[in-house]
Amino acid sequence: MQQVTPAPVTKLIDEFSRLPGIGPKTASRLTFYLLRHSADRALTLAQALKELHEKVLFCSTCFNIAESDPCPVCSDEYRDRSVICVVEEPLDVLAIERTREYHGLYHVLHGKISPVEGIGPEELKIAELVERVNTSEVEVREIIVATNPNLEGEATAMYISRQFAGGQLKLTRLARGLPVGGDLEYADEITLSRALSGRSEM
Amino acid sequence: MQQVTPAPVTKLIDEFSRLPGIGPKTASRLTFYLLRHSADRALTLAQALKELHEKVLFCSTCFNIAESDPCPVCSDEYRDRSVICVVEEPLDVLAIERTREYHGLYHVLHGKISPVEGIGPEELKIAELVERVNTSEVEVREIIVATNPNLEGEATAMYISRQFAGGQLKLTRLARGLPVGGDLEYADEITLSRALSGRSEM
């Protein structure tokens, strides 16, 4: 069999395949798509990839991704500095900002405690959170622990709450219950029992 | 709401989203995946994209993608120059090479006749095929029209066969029938009727 695929094509297929959720078929479809289109398309994508790590840094206060340090949220004087919302990933900050309901600060852990993946608390920005709360100019009243509502997220939340045990600080967790627009009939029993125990007066 | 996503991140998400079959969710998953990993990962992909159009060209004989002109297949003296297999896309060449059963040459049309998409025969490398056959040093005995077994592929095959009508040239089409490993019970009626009419003696 001849080597009928040029090396640069094979290389790009390989590189696409290394991305999560992209198999060899999708990788080769993307590569041939770019090959059919003008070089500009591929070059714009290449440029965007090049600038990703060049121009994006982590805020040294909240560890969210940003183009400046401190990030726009941490340097915004209209934000409530007495509340910190702790999330696992930068994408979670985005999700909460979209609600337009939260006006405090954030703290991005960059992961969750996961013994299976060998990720302990020291891999996360938890020590930095404790340090940040202790040295904050404005007293921190509340920490909203907004880790994901799953096993690892709960374990991480528990660990964080232990770091602040015995202090004046209020620690809260996002409400668990039925998703808006969801159907009671299809809710799993854990979500439903959480919704029951967390019921509120009408 | 604050601009919490840095512009380079948004830009890469946008660029990924422009690829076929990649929606905004997948695009942002890929972007944040690359952000979590070292800059090397993103840069290797960027480099591969940059080299795609730089290093890949089209063979001026068969119009397959290659790093050299003529391509390795066209310049291979052990190939049977009297047979040309006509395919729609470079990926089809790859599929046929994988069978290790074909030892002739190829001709890549770069598309199919598709009135819906406004693609006529003049957009494809059909005139080039006629010219190639007429001026070939070794006489071309057979053209295997291996366009896809669907409406556009059949229309393209018909058009090509008309270009060579009345000549000595043998025009063939790949066999249609039940896919190997397939199940008769689940075959559609058109495939099954093709399999019936094309039945061979045991």
GROMACS .gro file of C-alpha atoms in nm:
model
  404
    1MET     CA    1   0.000   0.000   0.000
    2GLN     CA    2   0.129   0.340  -0.099
    3GLN     CA    3   0.157   0.626   0.147
    4VAL     CA    4  -0.135   0.808  -0.017
    5THR     CA    5  -0.205   1.050   0.267
    6PRO     CA    6   0.046   1.335   0.287
    7ALA     CA    7   0.226   1.355   0.623
    8PRO     CA    8   0.086   1.700   0.714
    9VAL     CA    9  -0.267   1.564   0.672
   10THR     CA   10  -0.194   1.260   0.891
   11LYS     CA   11  -0.034   1.487   1.149
   12LEU     CA   12  -0.337   1.717   1.172
   13ILE     CA   13  -0.572   1.415   1.195
   14ASP     CA   14  -0.357   1.282   1.482
   15GLU     CA   15  -0.360   1.615   1.661
   16PHE     CA   16  -0.738   1.651   1.632
   17SER     CA   17  -0.779   1.292   1.756
   18ARG     CA   18  -0.593   1.376   2.075
   19LEU     CA   19  -0.869   1.619   2.176
   20PRO     CA   20  -1.136   1.480   2.409
   21GLY     CA   21  -1.447   1.343   2.237
   22ILE     CA   22  -1.289   1.360   1.889
   23GLY     CA   23  -1.232   1.018   1.734
   24PRO     CA   24  -1.029   0.936   1.422
   25LYS     CA   25  -1.334   0.969   1.193
   26THR     CA   26  -1.427   1.317   1.318
   27ALA     CA   27  -1.059   1.419   1.311
   28SER     CA   28  -1.023   1.322   0.948
   29ARG     CA   29  -1.356   1.487   0.860
   30LEU     CA   30  -1.235   1.814   1.018
   31THR     CA   31  -0.898   1.791   0.845
   32PHE     CA   32  -1.045   1.735   0.499
   33TYR     CA   33  -1.297   2.008   0.564
   34LEU     CA   34  -1.014   2.254   0.632
   35LEU     CA   35  -0.824   2.124   0.331
   36ARG     CA   36  -1.122   2.193   0.103
   37HIS     CA   37  -1.152   2.549   0.234
   38SER     CA   38  -0.904   2.832   0.194
   39ALA     CA   39  -0.584   2.837   0.397
   40ASP     CA   40  -0.724   3.136   0.589
   41ARG     CA   41  -0.968   2.919   0.781
   42ALA     CA   42  -0.694   2.689   0.910
   43LEU     CA   43  -0.461   2.983   0.982
   44THR     CA   44  -0.722   3.175   1.184
   45LEU     CA   45  -0.777   2.867   1.398
   46ALA     CA   46  -0.400   2.821   1.432
   47GLN     CA   47  -0.363   3.184   1.542
   48ALA     CA   48  -0.642   3.150   1.800
   49LEU     CA   49  -0.470   2.841   1.942
   50LYS     CA   50  -0.136   3.020   1.956
   51GLU     CA   51  -0.283   3.316   2.146
   52LEU     CA   52  -0.472   3.100   2.396
   53HIS     CA   53  -0.182   3.043   2.634
   54GLU     CA   54   0.008   3.355   2.526
   55LYS     CA   55  -0.262   3.600   2.625
   56VAL     CA   56  -0.457   3.417   2.895
   57LEU     CA   57  -0.330   3.417   3.252
   58PHE     CA   58  -0.471   3.330   3.591
   59CYS     CA   59  -0.584   3.601   3.832
   60SER     CA   60  -0.354   3.574   4.135
   61THR     CA   61  -0.647   3.647   4.368
   62CYS     CA   62  -0.934   3.429   4.243
   63PHE     CA   63  -0.742   3.204   3.995
   64ASN     CA   64  -1.002   3.259   3.725
   65ILE     CA   65  -0.871   3.292   3.371
   66ALA     CA   66  -0.824   3.652   3.260
   67GLU     CA   67  -0.628   3.880   3.034
   68SER     CA   68  -0.520   4.099   3.326
   69ASP     CA   69  -0.420   4.040   3.688
   70PRO     CA   70  -0.623   4.116   3.895
   71CYS     CA   71  -0.911   4.001   3.675
   72PRO     CA   72  -1.207   4.231   3.589
   73VAL     CA   73  -1.421   4.081   3.866
   74CYS     CA   74  -1.157   4.111   4.140
   75SER     CA   75  -1.076   4.469   4.040
   76ASP     CA   76  -1.440   4.580   4.013
   77GLU     CA   77  -1.511   4.813   4.305
   78TYR     CA   78  -1.887   4.761   4.277
   79ARG     CA   79  -1.859   4.391   4.363
   80ASP     CA   80  -1.947   4.276   4.714
   81ARG     CA   81  -1.608   4.178   4.861
   82SER     CA   82  -1.760   4.010   5.166
   83VAL     CA   83  -1.894   3.713   4.968
   84ILE     CA   84  -1.681   3.456   4.782
   85CYS     CA   85  -1.833   3.192   4.558
   86VAL     CA   86  -1.605   2.886   4.531
   87VAL     CA   87  -1.630   2.692   4.203
   88GLU     CA   88  -1.441   2.404   4.042
   89GLU     CA   89  -1.369   2.549   3.696
   90PRO     CA   90  -1.364   2.882   3.509
   91LEU     CA   91  -1.669   2.765   3.311
   92ASP     CA   92  -1.866   2.760   3.638
   93VAL     CA   93  -1.794   3.131   3.689
   94LEU     CA   94  -1.943   3.192   3.348
   95ALA     CA   95  -2.255   2.993   3.435
   96ILE     CA   96  -2.311   3.190   3.756
   97GLU     CA   97  -2.244   3.526   3.586
   98ARG     CA   98  -2.511   3.440   3.332
   99THR     CA   99  -2.774   3.438   3.609
  100ARG     CA  100  -2.695   3.811   3.671
  101GLU     CA  101  -2.797   3.743   4.032
  102TYR     CA  102  -2.458   3.721   4.197
  103HIS     CA  103  -2.250   4.028   4.274
  104GLY     CA  104  -1.977   3.889   4.502
  105LEU     CA  105  -1.632   3.757   4.416
  106TYR     CA  106  -1.518   3.414   4.299
  107HIS     CA  107  -1.253   3.159   4.382
  108VAL     CA  108  -1.169   2.894   4.122
  109LEU     CA  109  -1.031   2.568   4.267
  110HIS     CA  110  -0.922   2.425   3.930
  111GLY     CA  111  -1.054   2.079   3.998
  112LYS     CA  112  -1.217   1.871   4.269
  113ILE     CA  113  -1.092   1.623   4.525
  114SER     CA  114  -1.089   1.290   4.342
  115PRO     CA  115  -0.897   0.998   4.495
  116VAL     CA  116  -0.965   0.791   4.180
  117GLU     CA  117  -0.776   1.042   3.965
  118GLY     CA  118  -0.519   1.098   4.239
  119ILE     CA  119  -0.624   1.458   4.300
  120GLY     CA  120  -0.594   1.559   4.665
  121PRO     CA  121  -0.679   1.895   4.829
  122GLU     CA  122  -0.319   2.015   4.788
  123GLU     CA  123  -0.362   2.006   4.408
  124LEU     CA  124  -0.649   2.256   4.434
  125LYS     CA  125  -0.644   2.624   4.526
  126ILE     CA  126  -0.785   2.554   4.875
  127ALA     CA  127  -0.484   2.672   5.079
  128GLU     CA  128  -0.494   2.988   4.869
  129LEU     CA  129  -0.862   3.033   4.961
  130VAL     CA  130  -0.789   3.006   5.333
  131GLU     CA  131  -0.500   3.251   5.301
  132ARG     CA  132  -0.718   3.486   5.094
  133VAL     CA  133  -1.001   3.486   5.352
  134ASN     CA  134  -0.757   3.540   5.642
  135THR     CA  135  -0.576   3.831   5.480
  136SER     CA  136  -0.872   3.998   5.306
  137GLU     CA  137  -0.897   4.376   5.357
  138VAL     CA  138  -1.275   4.359   5.366
  139GLU     CA  139  -1.398   4.094   5.610
  140VAL     CA  140  -1.541   3.789   5.430
  141ARG     CA  141  -1.888   3.713   5.571
  142GLU     CA  142  -1.992   3.424   5.351
  143ILE     CA  143  -1.841   3.155   5.134
  144ILE     CA  144  -2.082   2.997   4.886
  145VAL     CA  145  -1.940   2.653   4.808
  146ALA     CA  146  -2.067   2.600   4.452
  147THR     CA  147  -1.882   2.279   4.369
  148ASN     CA  148  -2.080   2.034   4.156
  149PRO     CA  149  -2.365   1.836   4.316
  150ASN     CA  150  -2.189   1.499   4.276
  151LEU     CA  151  -1.966   1.276   4.489
  152GLU     CA  152  -1.638   1.458   4.425
  153GLY     CA  153  -1.801   1.800   4.446
  154GLU     CA  154  -1.956   1.712   4.783
  155ALA     CA  155  -1.625   1.574   4.915
  156THR     CA  156  -1.453   1.895   4.809
  157ALA     CA  157  -1.724   2.105   4.975
  158MET     CA  158  -1.687   1.903   5.297
  159TYR     CA  159  -1.311   1.951   5.297
  160ILE     CA  160  -1.346   2.325   5.246
  161SER     CA  161  -1.605   2.359   5.521
  162ARG     CA  162  -1.363   2.184   5.762
  163GLN     CA  163  -1.094   2.444   5.686
  164PHE     CA  164  -1.319   2.717   5.818
  165ALA     CA  165  -1.475   2.525   6.109
  166GLY     CA  166  -1.511   2.718   6.436
  167GLY     CA  167  -1.487   3.060   6.271
  168GLN     CA  168  -1.745   3.339   6.231
  169LEU     CA  169  -1.768   3.274   5.860
  170LYS     CA  170  -2.099   3.160   5.710
  171LEU     CA  171  -2.059   2.867   5.467
  172THR     CA  172  -2.342   2.795   5.225
  173ARG     CA  173  -2.408   2.544   4.951
  174LEU     CA  174  -2.626   2.592   4.638
  175ALA     CA  175  -2.981   2.454   4.674
  176ARG     CA  176  -3.047   2.107   4.539
  177GLY     CA  177  -3.392   2.032   4.399
  178LEU     CA  178  -3.595   1.992   4.083
  179PRO     CA  179  -3.450   2.168   3.780
  180VAL     CA  180  -3.677   2.444   3.649
  181GLY     CA  181  -3.867   2.317   3.347
  182GLY     CA  182  -3.804   1.959   3.459
  183ASP     CA  183  -4.067   1.694   3.510
  184LEU     CA  184  -4.137   1.548   3.856
  185GLU     CA  185  -4.215   1.213   3.694
  186TYR     CA  186  -3.865   1.181   3.553
  187ALA     CA  187  -3.671   1.316   3.853
  188ASP     CA  188  -3.434   1.064   4.014
  189GLU     CA  189  -3.509   0.974   4.378
  190ILE     CA  190  -3.206   1.154   4.524
  191THR     CA  191  -3.295   1.484   4.355
  192LEU     CA  192  -3.659   1.437   4.458
  193SER     CA  193  -3.574   1.365   4.822
  194ARG     CA  194  -3.346   1.671   4.824
  195ALA     CA  195  -3.632   1.876   4.677
  196LEU     CA  196  -3.864   1.748   4.949
  197SER     CA  197  -3.629   1.817   5.239
  198GLY     CA  198  -3.545   2.160   5.099
  199ARG     CA  199  -3.907   2.260   5.033
  200SER     CA  200  -4.000   2.623   5.099
  201GLU     CA  201  -4.324   2.793   5.201
  202MET     CA  202  -4.542   2.935   4.927
  203MET     CA  203  -2.259   4.120   3.375
  204GLN     CA  204  -1.883   4.143   3.363
  205GLN     CA  205  -1.680   4.025   3.066
  206VAL     CA  206  -1.551   3.723   3.260
  207THR     CA  207  -1.428   3.524   2.961
  208PRO     CA  208  -1.101   3.656   2.820
  209ALA     CA  209  -1.121   3.754   2.452
  210PRO     CA  210  -0.867   3.489   2.335
  211VAL     CA  211  -1.082   3.217   2.494
  212THR     CA  212  -1.398   3.347   2.326
  213LYS     CA  213  -1.209   3.369   1.996
  214LEU     CA  214  -1.093   3.008   2.010
  215ILE     CA  215  -1.443   2.890   2.106
  216ASP     CA  216  -1.580   3.081   1.804
  217GLU     CA  217  -1.320   2.931   1.571
  218PHE     CA  218  -1.388   2.576   1.691
  219SER     CA  219  -1.764   2.637   1.652
  220ARG     CA  220  -1.715   2.720   1.285
  221LEU     CA  221  -1.598   2.364   1.216
  222PRO     CA  222  -1.866   2.122   1.092
  223GLY     CA  223  -2.034   1.914   1.362
  224ILE     CA  224  -1.882   2.119   1.645
  225GLY     CA  225  -2.139   2.317   1.842
  226PRO     CA  226  -2.075   2.591   2.099
  227LYS     CA  227  -2.073   2.340   2.390
  228THR     CA  228  -1.812   2.113   2.230
  229ALA     CA  229  -1.612   2.417   2.122
  230SER     CA  230  -1.594   2.553   2.476
  231ARG     CA  231  -1.513   2.205   2.614
  232LEU     CA  232  -1.221   2.176   2.370
  233THR     CA  233  -1.099   2.527   2.450
  234PHE     CA  234  -1.103   2.475   2.826
  235TYR     CA  235  -0.939   2.136   2.780
  236LEU     CA  236  -0.649   2.302   2.595
  237LEU     CA  237  -0.637   2.578   2.854
  238ARG     CA  238  -0.596   2.323   3.134
  239HIS     CA  239  -0.313   2.150   2.952
  240SER     CA  240   0.029   2.290   2.873
  241ALA     CA  241   0.072   2.546   2.594
  242ASP     CA  242   0.259   2.277   2.393
  243ARG     CA  243  -0.063   2.092   2.316
  244ALA     CA  244  -0.230   2.399   2.166
  245LEU     CA  245   0.087   2.499   1.982
  246THR     CA  246   0.138   2.156   1.822
  247LEU     CA  247  -0.219   2.170   1.691
  248ALA     CA  248  -0.161   2.527   1.570
  249GLN     CA  249   0.155   2.418   1.388
  250ALA     CA  250  -0.023   2.123   1.224
  251LEU     CA  251  -0.295   2.361   1.101
  252LYS     CA  252  -0.037   2.603   0.969
  253GLU     CA  253   0.142   2.333   0.772
  254LEU     CA  254  -0.176   2.185   0.624
  255HIS     CA  255  -0.208   2.424   0.331
  256GLU     CA  256   0.162   2.514   0.326
  257LYS     CA  257   0.285   2.163   0.259
  258VAL     CA  258  -0.009   1.992   0.091
  259LEU     CA  259  -0.067   2.036  -0.280
  260PHE     CA  260  -0.273   1.869  -0.549
  261CYS     CA  261  -0.121   1.624  -0.793
  262SER     CA  262  -0.159   1.783  -1.139
  263THR     CA  263  -0.236   1.442  -1.291
  264CYS     CA  264  -0.488   1.278  -1.056
  265PHE     CA  265  -0.574   1.581  -0.833
  266ASN     CA  266  -0.526   1.378  -0.517
  267ILE     CA  267  -0.366   1.558  -0.224
  268ALA     CA  268   0.008   1.501  -0.198
  269GLU     CA  269   0.333   1.648  -0.081
  270SER     CA  270   0.490   1.614  -0.426
  271ASP     CA  271   0.369   1.654  -0.785
  272PRO     CA  272   0.328   1.398  -0.938
  273CYS     CA  273   0.198   1.218  -0.629
  274PRO     CA  274   0.347   0.886  -0.509
  275VAL     CA  275   0.074   0.684  -0.684
  276CYS     CA  276   0.107   0.861  -1.022
  277SER     CA  277   0.486   0.835  -1.013
  278ASP     CA  278   0.489   0.468  -0.909
  279GLU     CA  279   0.608   0.263  -1.210
  280TYR     CA  280   0.461  -0.059  -1.069
  281ARG     CA  281   0.107   0.076  -1.091
  282ASP     CA  282  -0.118  -0.036  -1.377
  283ARG     CA  283  -0.149   0.278  -1.591
  284SER     CA  284  -0.428   0.135  -1.804
  285VAL     CA  285  -0.689   0.154  -1.527
  286ILE     CA  286  -0.815   0.474  -1.364
  287CYS     CA  287  -1.044   0.471  -1.062
  288VAL     CA  288  -1.254   0.790  -1.042
  289VAL     CA  289  -1.353   0.899  -0.690
  290GLU     CA  290  -1.522   1.203  -0.536
  291GLU     CA  291  -1.278   1.289  -0.258
  292PRO     CA  292  -0.919   1.217  -0.145
  293LEU     CA  293  -1.062   1.018   0.148
  294ASP     CA  294  -1.209   0.772  -0.105
  295VAL     CA  295  -0.860   0.702  -0.242
  296LEU     CA  296  -0.756   0.613   0.110
  297ALA     CA  297  -1.052   0.377   0.150
  298ILE     CA  298  -0.971   0.192  -0.173
  299GLU     CA  299  -0.597   0.175  -0.093
  300ARG     CA  300  -0.687   0.010   0.237
  301THR     CA  301  -0.835  -0.287   0.048
  302ARG     CA  302  -0.486  -0.354  -0.101
  303GLU     CA  303  -0.672  -0.497  -0.401
  304TYR     CA  304  -0.640  -0.212  -0.646
  305HIS     CA  305  -0.318  -0.141  -0.833
  306GLY     CA  306  -0.427   0.110  -1.098
  307LEU     CA  307  -0.427   0.490  -1.086
  308TYR     CA  308  -0.681   0.735  -0.945
  309HIS     CA  309  -0.862   1.050  -1.048
  310VAL     CA  310  -1.013   1.270  -0.778
  311LEU     CA  311  -1.314   1.478  -0.891
  312HIS     CA  312  -1.326   1.696  -0.576
  313GLY     CA  313  -1.701   1.679  -0.543
  314LYS     CA  314  -2.010   1.546  -0.715
  315ILE     CA  315  -2.269   1.694  -0.943
  316SER     CA  316  -2.527   1.848  -0.711
  317PRO     CA  317  -2.782   2.093  -0.854
  318VAL     CA  318  -2.908   2.165  -0.501
  319GLU     CA  319  -2.566   2.296  -0.397
  320GLY     CA  320  -2.515   2.457  -0.736
  321ILE     CA  321  -2.228   2.224  -0.831
  322GLY     CA  322  -2.222   2.146  -1.202
  323PRO     CA  323  -1.983   1.919  -1.396
  324GLU     CA  324  -1.756   2.215  -1.476
  325GLU     CA  325  -1.676   2.257  -1.104
  326LEU     CA  326  -1.536   1.903  -1.097
  327LYS     CA  327  -1.219   1.761  -1.255
  328ILE     CA  328  -1.416   1.587  -1.530
  329ALA     CA  329  -1.275   1.783  -1.828
  330GLU     CA  330  -0.931   1.706  -1.685
  331LEU     CA  331  -1.019   1.335  -1.678
  332VAL     CA  332  -1.122   1.336  -2.046
  333GLU     CA  333  -0.805   1.525  -2.138
  334ARG     CA  334  -0.595   1.286  -1.929
  335VAL     CA  335  -0.744   0.976  -2.093
  336ASN     CA  336  -0.703   1.121  -2.445
  337THR     CA  337  -0.340   1.221  -2.391
  338SER     CA  338  -0.225   0.926  -2.179
  339GLU     CA  339   0.105   0.765  -2.291
  340VAL     CA  340  -0.021   0.421  -2.190
  341GLU     CA  341  -0.365   0.351  -2.339
  342VAL     CA  342  -0.639   0.360  -2.075
  343ARG     CA  343  -0.845   0.039  -2.097
  344GLU     CA  344  -1.083   0.085  -1.810
  345ILE     CA  345  -1.231   0.359  -1.597
  346ILE     CA  346  -1.381   0.243  -1.268
  347VAL     CA  347  -1.636   0.506  -1.170
  348ALA     CA  348  -1.629   0.479  -0.790
  349THR     CA  349  -1.850   0.775  -0.702
  350ASN     CA  350  -2.077   0.721  -0.402
  351PRO     CA  351  -2.382   0.495  -0.439
  352ASN     CA  352  -2.631   0.777  -0.388
  353LEU     CA  353  -2.828   1.016  -0.606
  354GLU     CA  354  -2.550   1.269  -0.669
  355GLY     CA  355  -2.288   0.997  -0.709
  356GLU     CA  356  -2.502   0.818  -0.969
  357ALA     CA  357  -2.568   1.142  -1.158
  358THR     CA  358  -2.195   1.212  -1.165
  359ALA     CA  359  -2.125   0.858  -1.285
  360MET     CA  360  -2.384   0.896  -1.563
  361TYR     CA  361  -2.233   1.226  -1.674
  362ILE     CA  362  -1.883   1.076  -1.685
  363SER     CA  363  -2.000   0.772  -1.880
  364ARG     CA  364  -2.155   1.004  -2.143
  365GLN     CA  365  -1.818   1.178  -2.191
  366PHE     CA  366  -1.666   0.850  -2.306
  367ALA     CA  367  -1.965   0.715  -2.501
  368GLY     CA  368  -1.883   0.551  -2.833
  369GLY     CA  369  -1.518   0.487  -2.751
  370GLN     CA  370  -1.326   0.164  -2.694
  371LEU     CA  371  -1.294   0.239  -2.325
  372LYS     CA  372  -1.453   0.005  -2.068
  373LEU     CA  373  -1.648   0.191  -1.799
  374THR     CA  374  -1.732   0.004  -1.480
  375ARG     CA  375  -1.910   0.085  -1.157
  376LEU     CA  376  -1.845  -0.068  -0.811
  377ALA     CA  377  -2.084  -0.353  -0.723
  378ARG     CA  378  -2.387  -0.269  -0.514
  379GLY     CA  379  -2.519  -0.533  -0.275
  380LEU     CA  380  -2.535  -0.641   0.085
  381PRO     CA  381  -2.250  -0.508   0.298
  382VAL     CA  382  -2.028  -0.787   0.434
  383GLY     CA  383  -2.122  -0.859   0.796
  384GLY     CA  384  -2.462  -0.700   0.734
  385ASP     CA  385  -2.794  -0.859   0.807
  386LEU     CA  386  -3.042  -0.942   0.528
  387GLU     CA  387  -3.330  -0.867   0.762
  388TYR     CA  388  -3.218  -0.506   0.805
  389ALA     CA  389  -3.118  -0.431   0.445
  390ASP     CA  390  -3.324  -0.162   0.274
  391GLU     CA  391  -3.523  -0.270  -0.032
  392ILE     CA  392  -3.309  -0.085  -0.287
  393THR     CA  393  -2.986  -0.247  -0.163
  394LEU     CA  394  -3.160  -0.584  -0.152
  395SER     CA  395  -3.297  -0.554  -0.505
  396ARG     CA  396  -2.950  -0.452  -0.626
  397ALA     CA  397  -2.803  -0.754  -0.446
  398LEU     CA  398  -3.062  -0.976  -0.618
  399SER     CA  399  -3.007  -0.843  -0.968
  400GLY     CA  400  -2.629  -0.855  -0.921
  401ARG     CA  401  -2.625  -1.210  -0.780
  402SER     CA  402  -2.334  -1.431  -0.880
  403GLU     CA  403  -2.301  -1.808  -0.924
  404MET     CA  404  -2.161  -2.002  -0.630
   0.00000   0.00000   0.00000
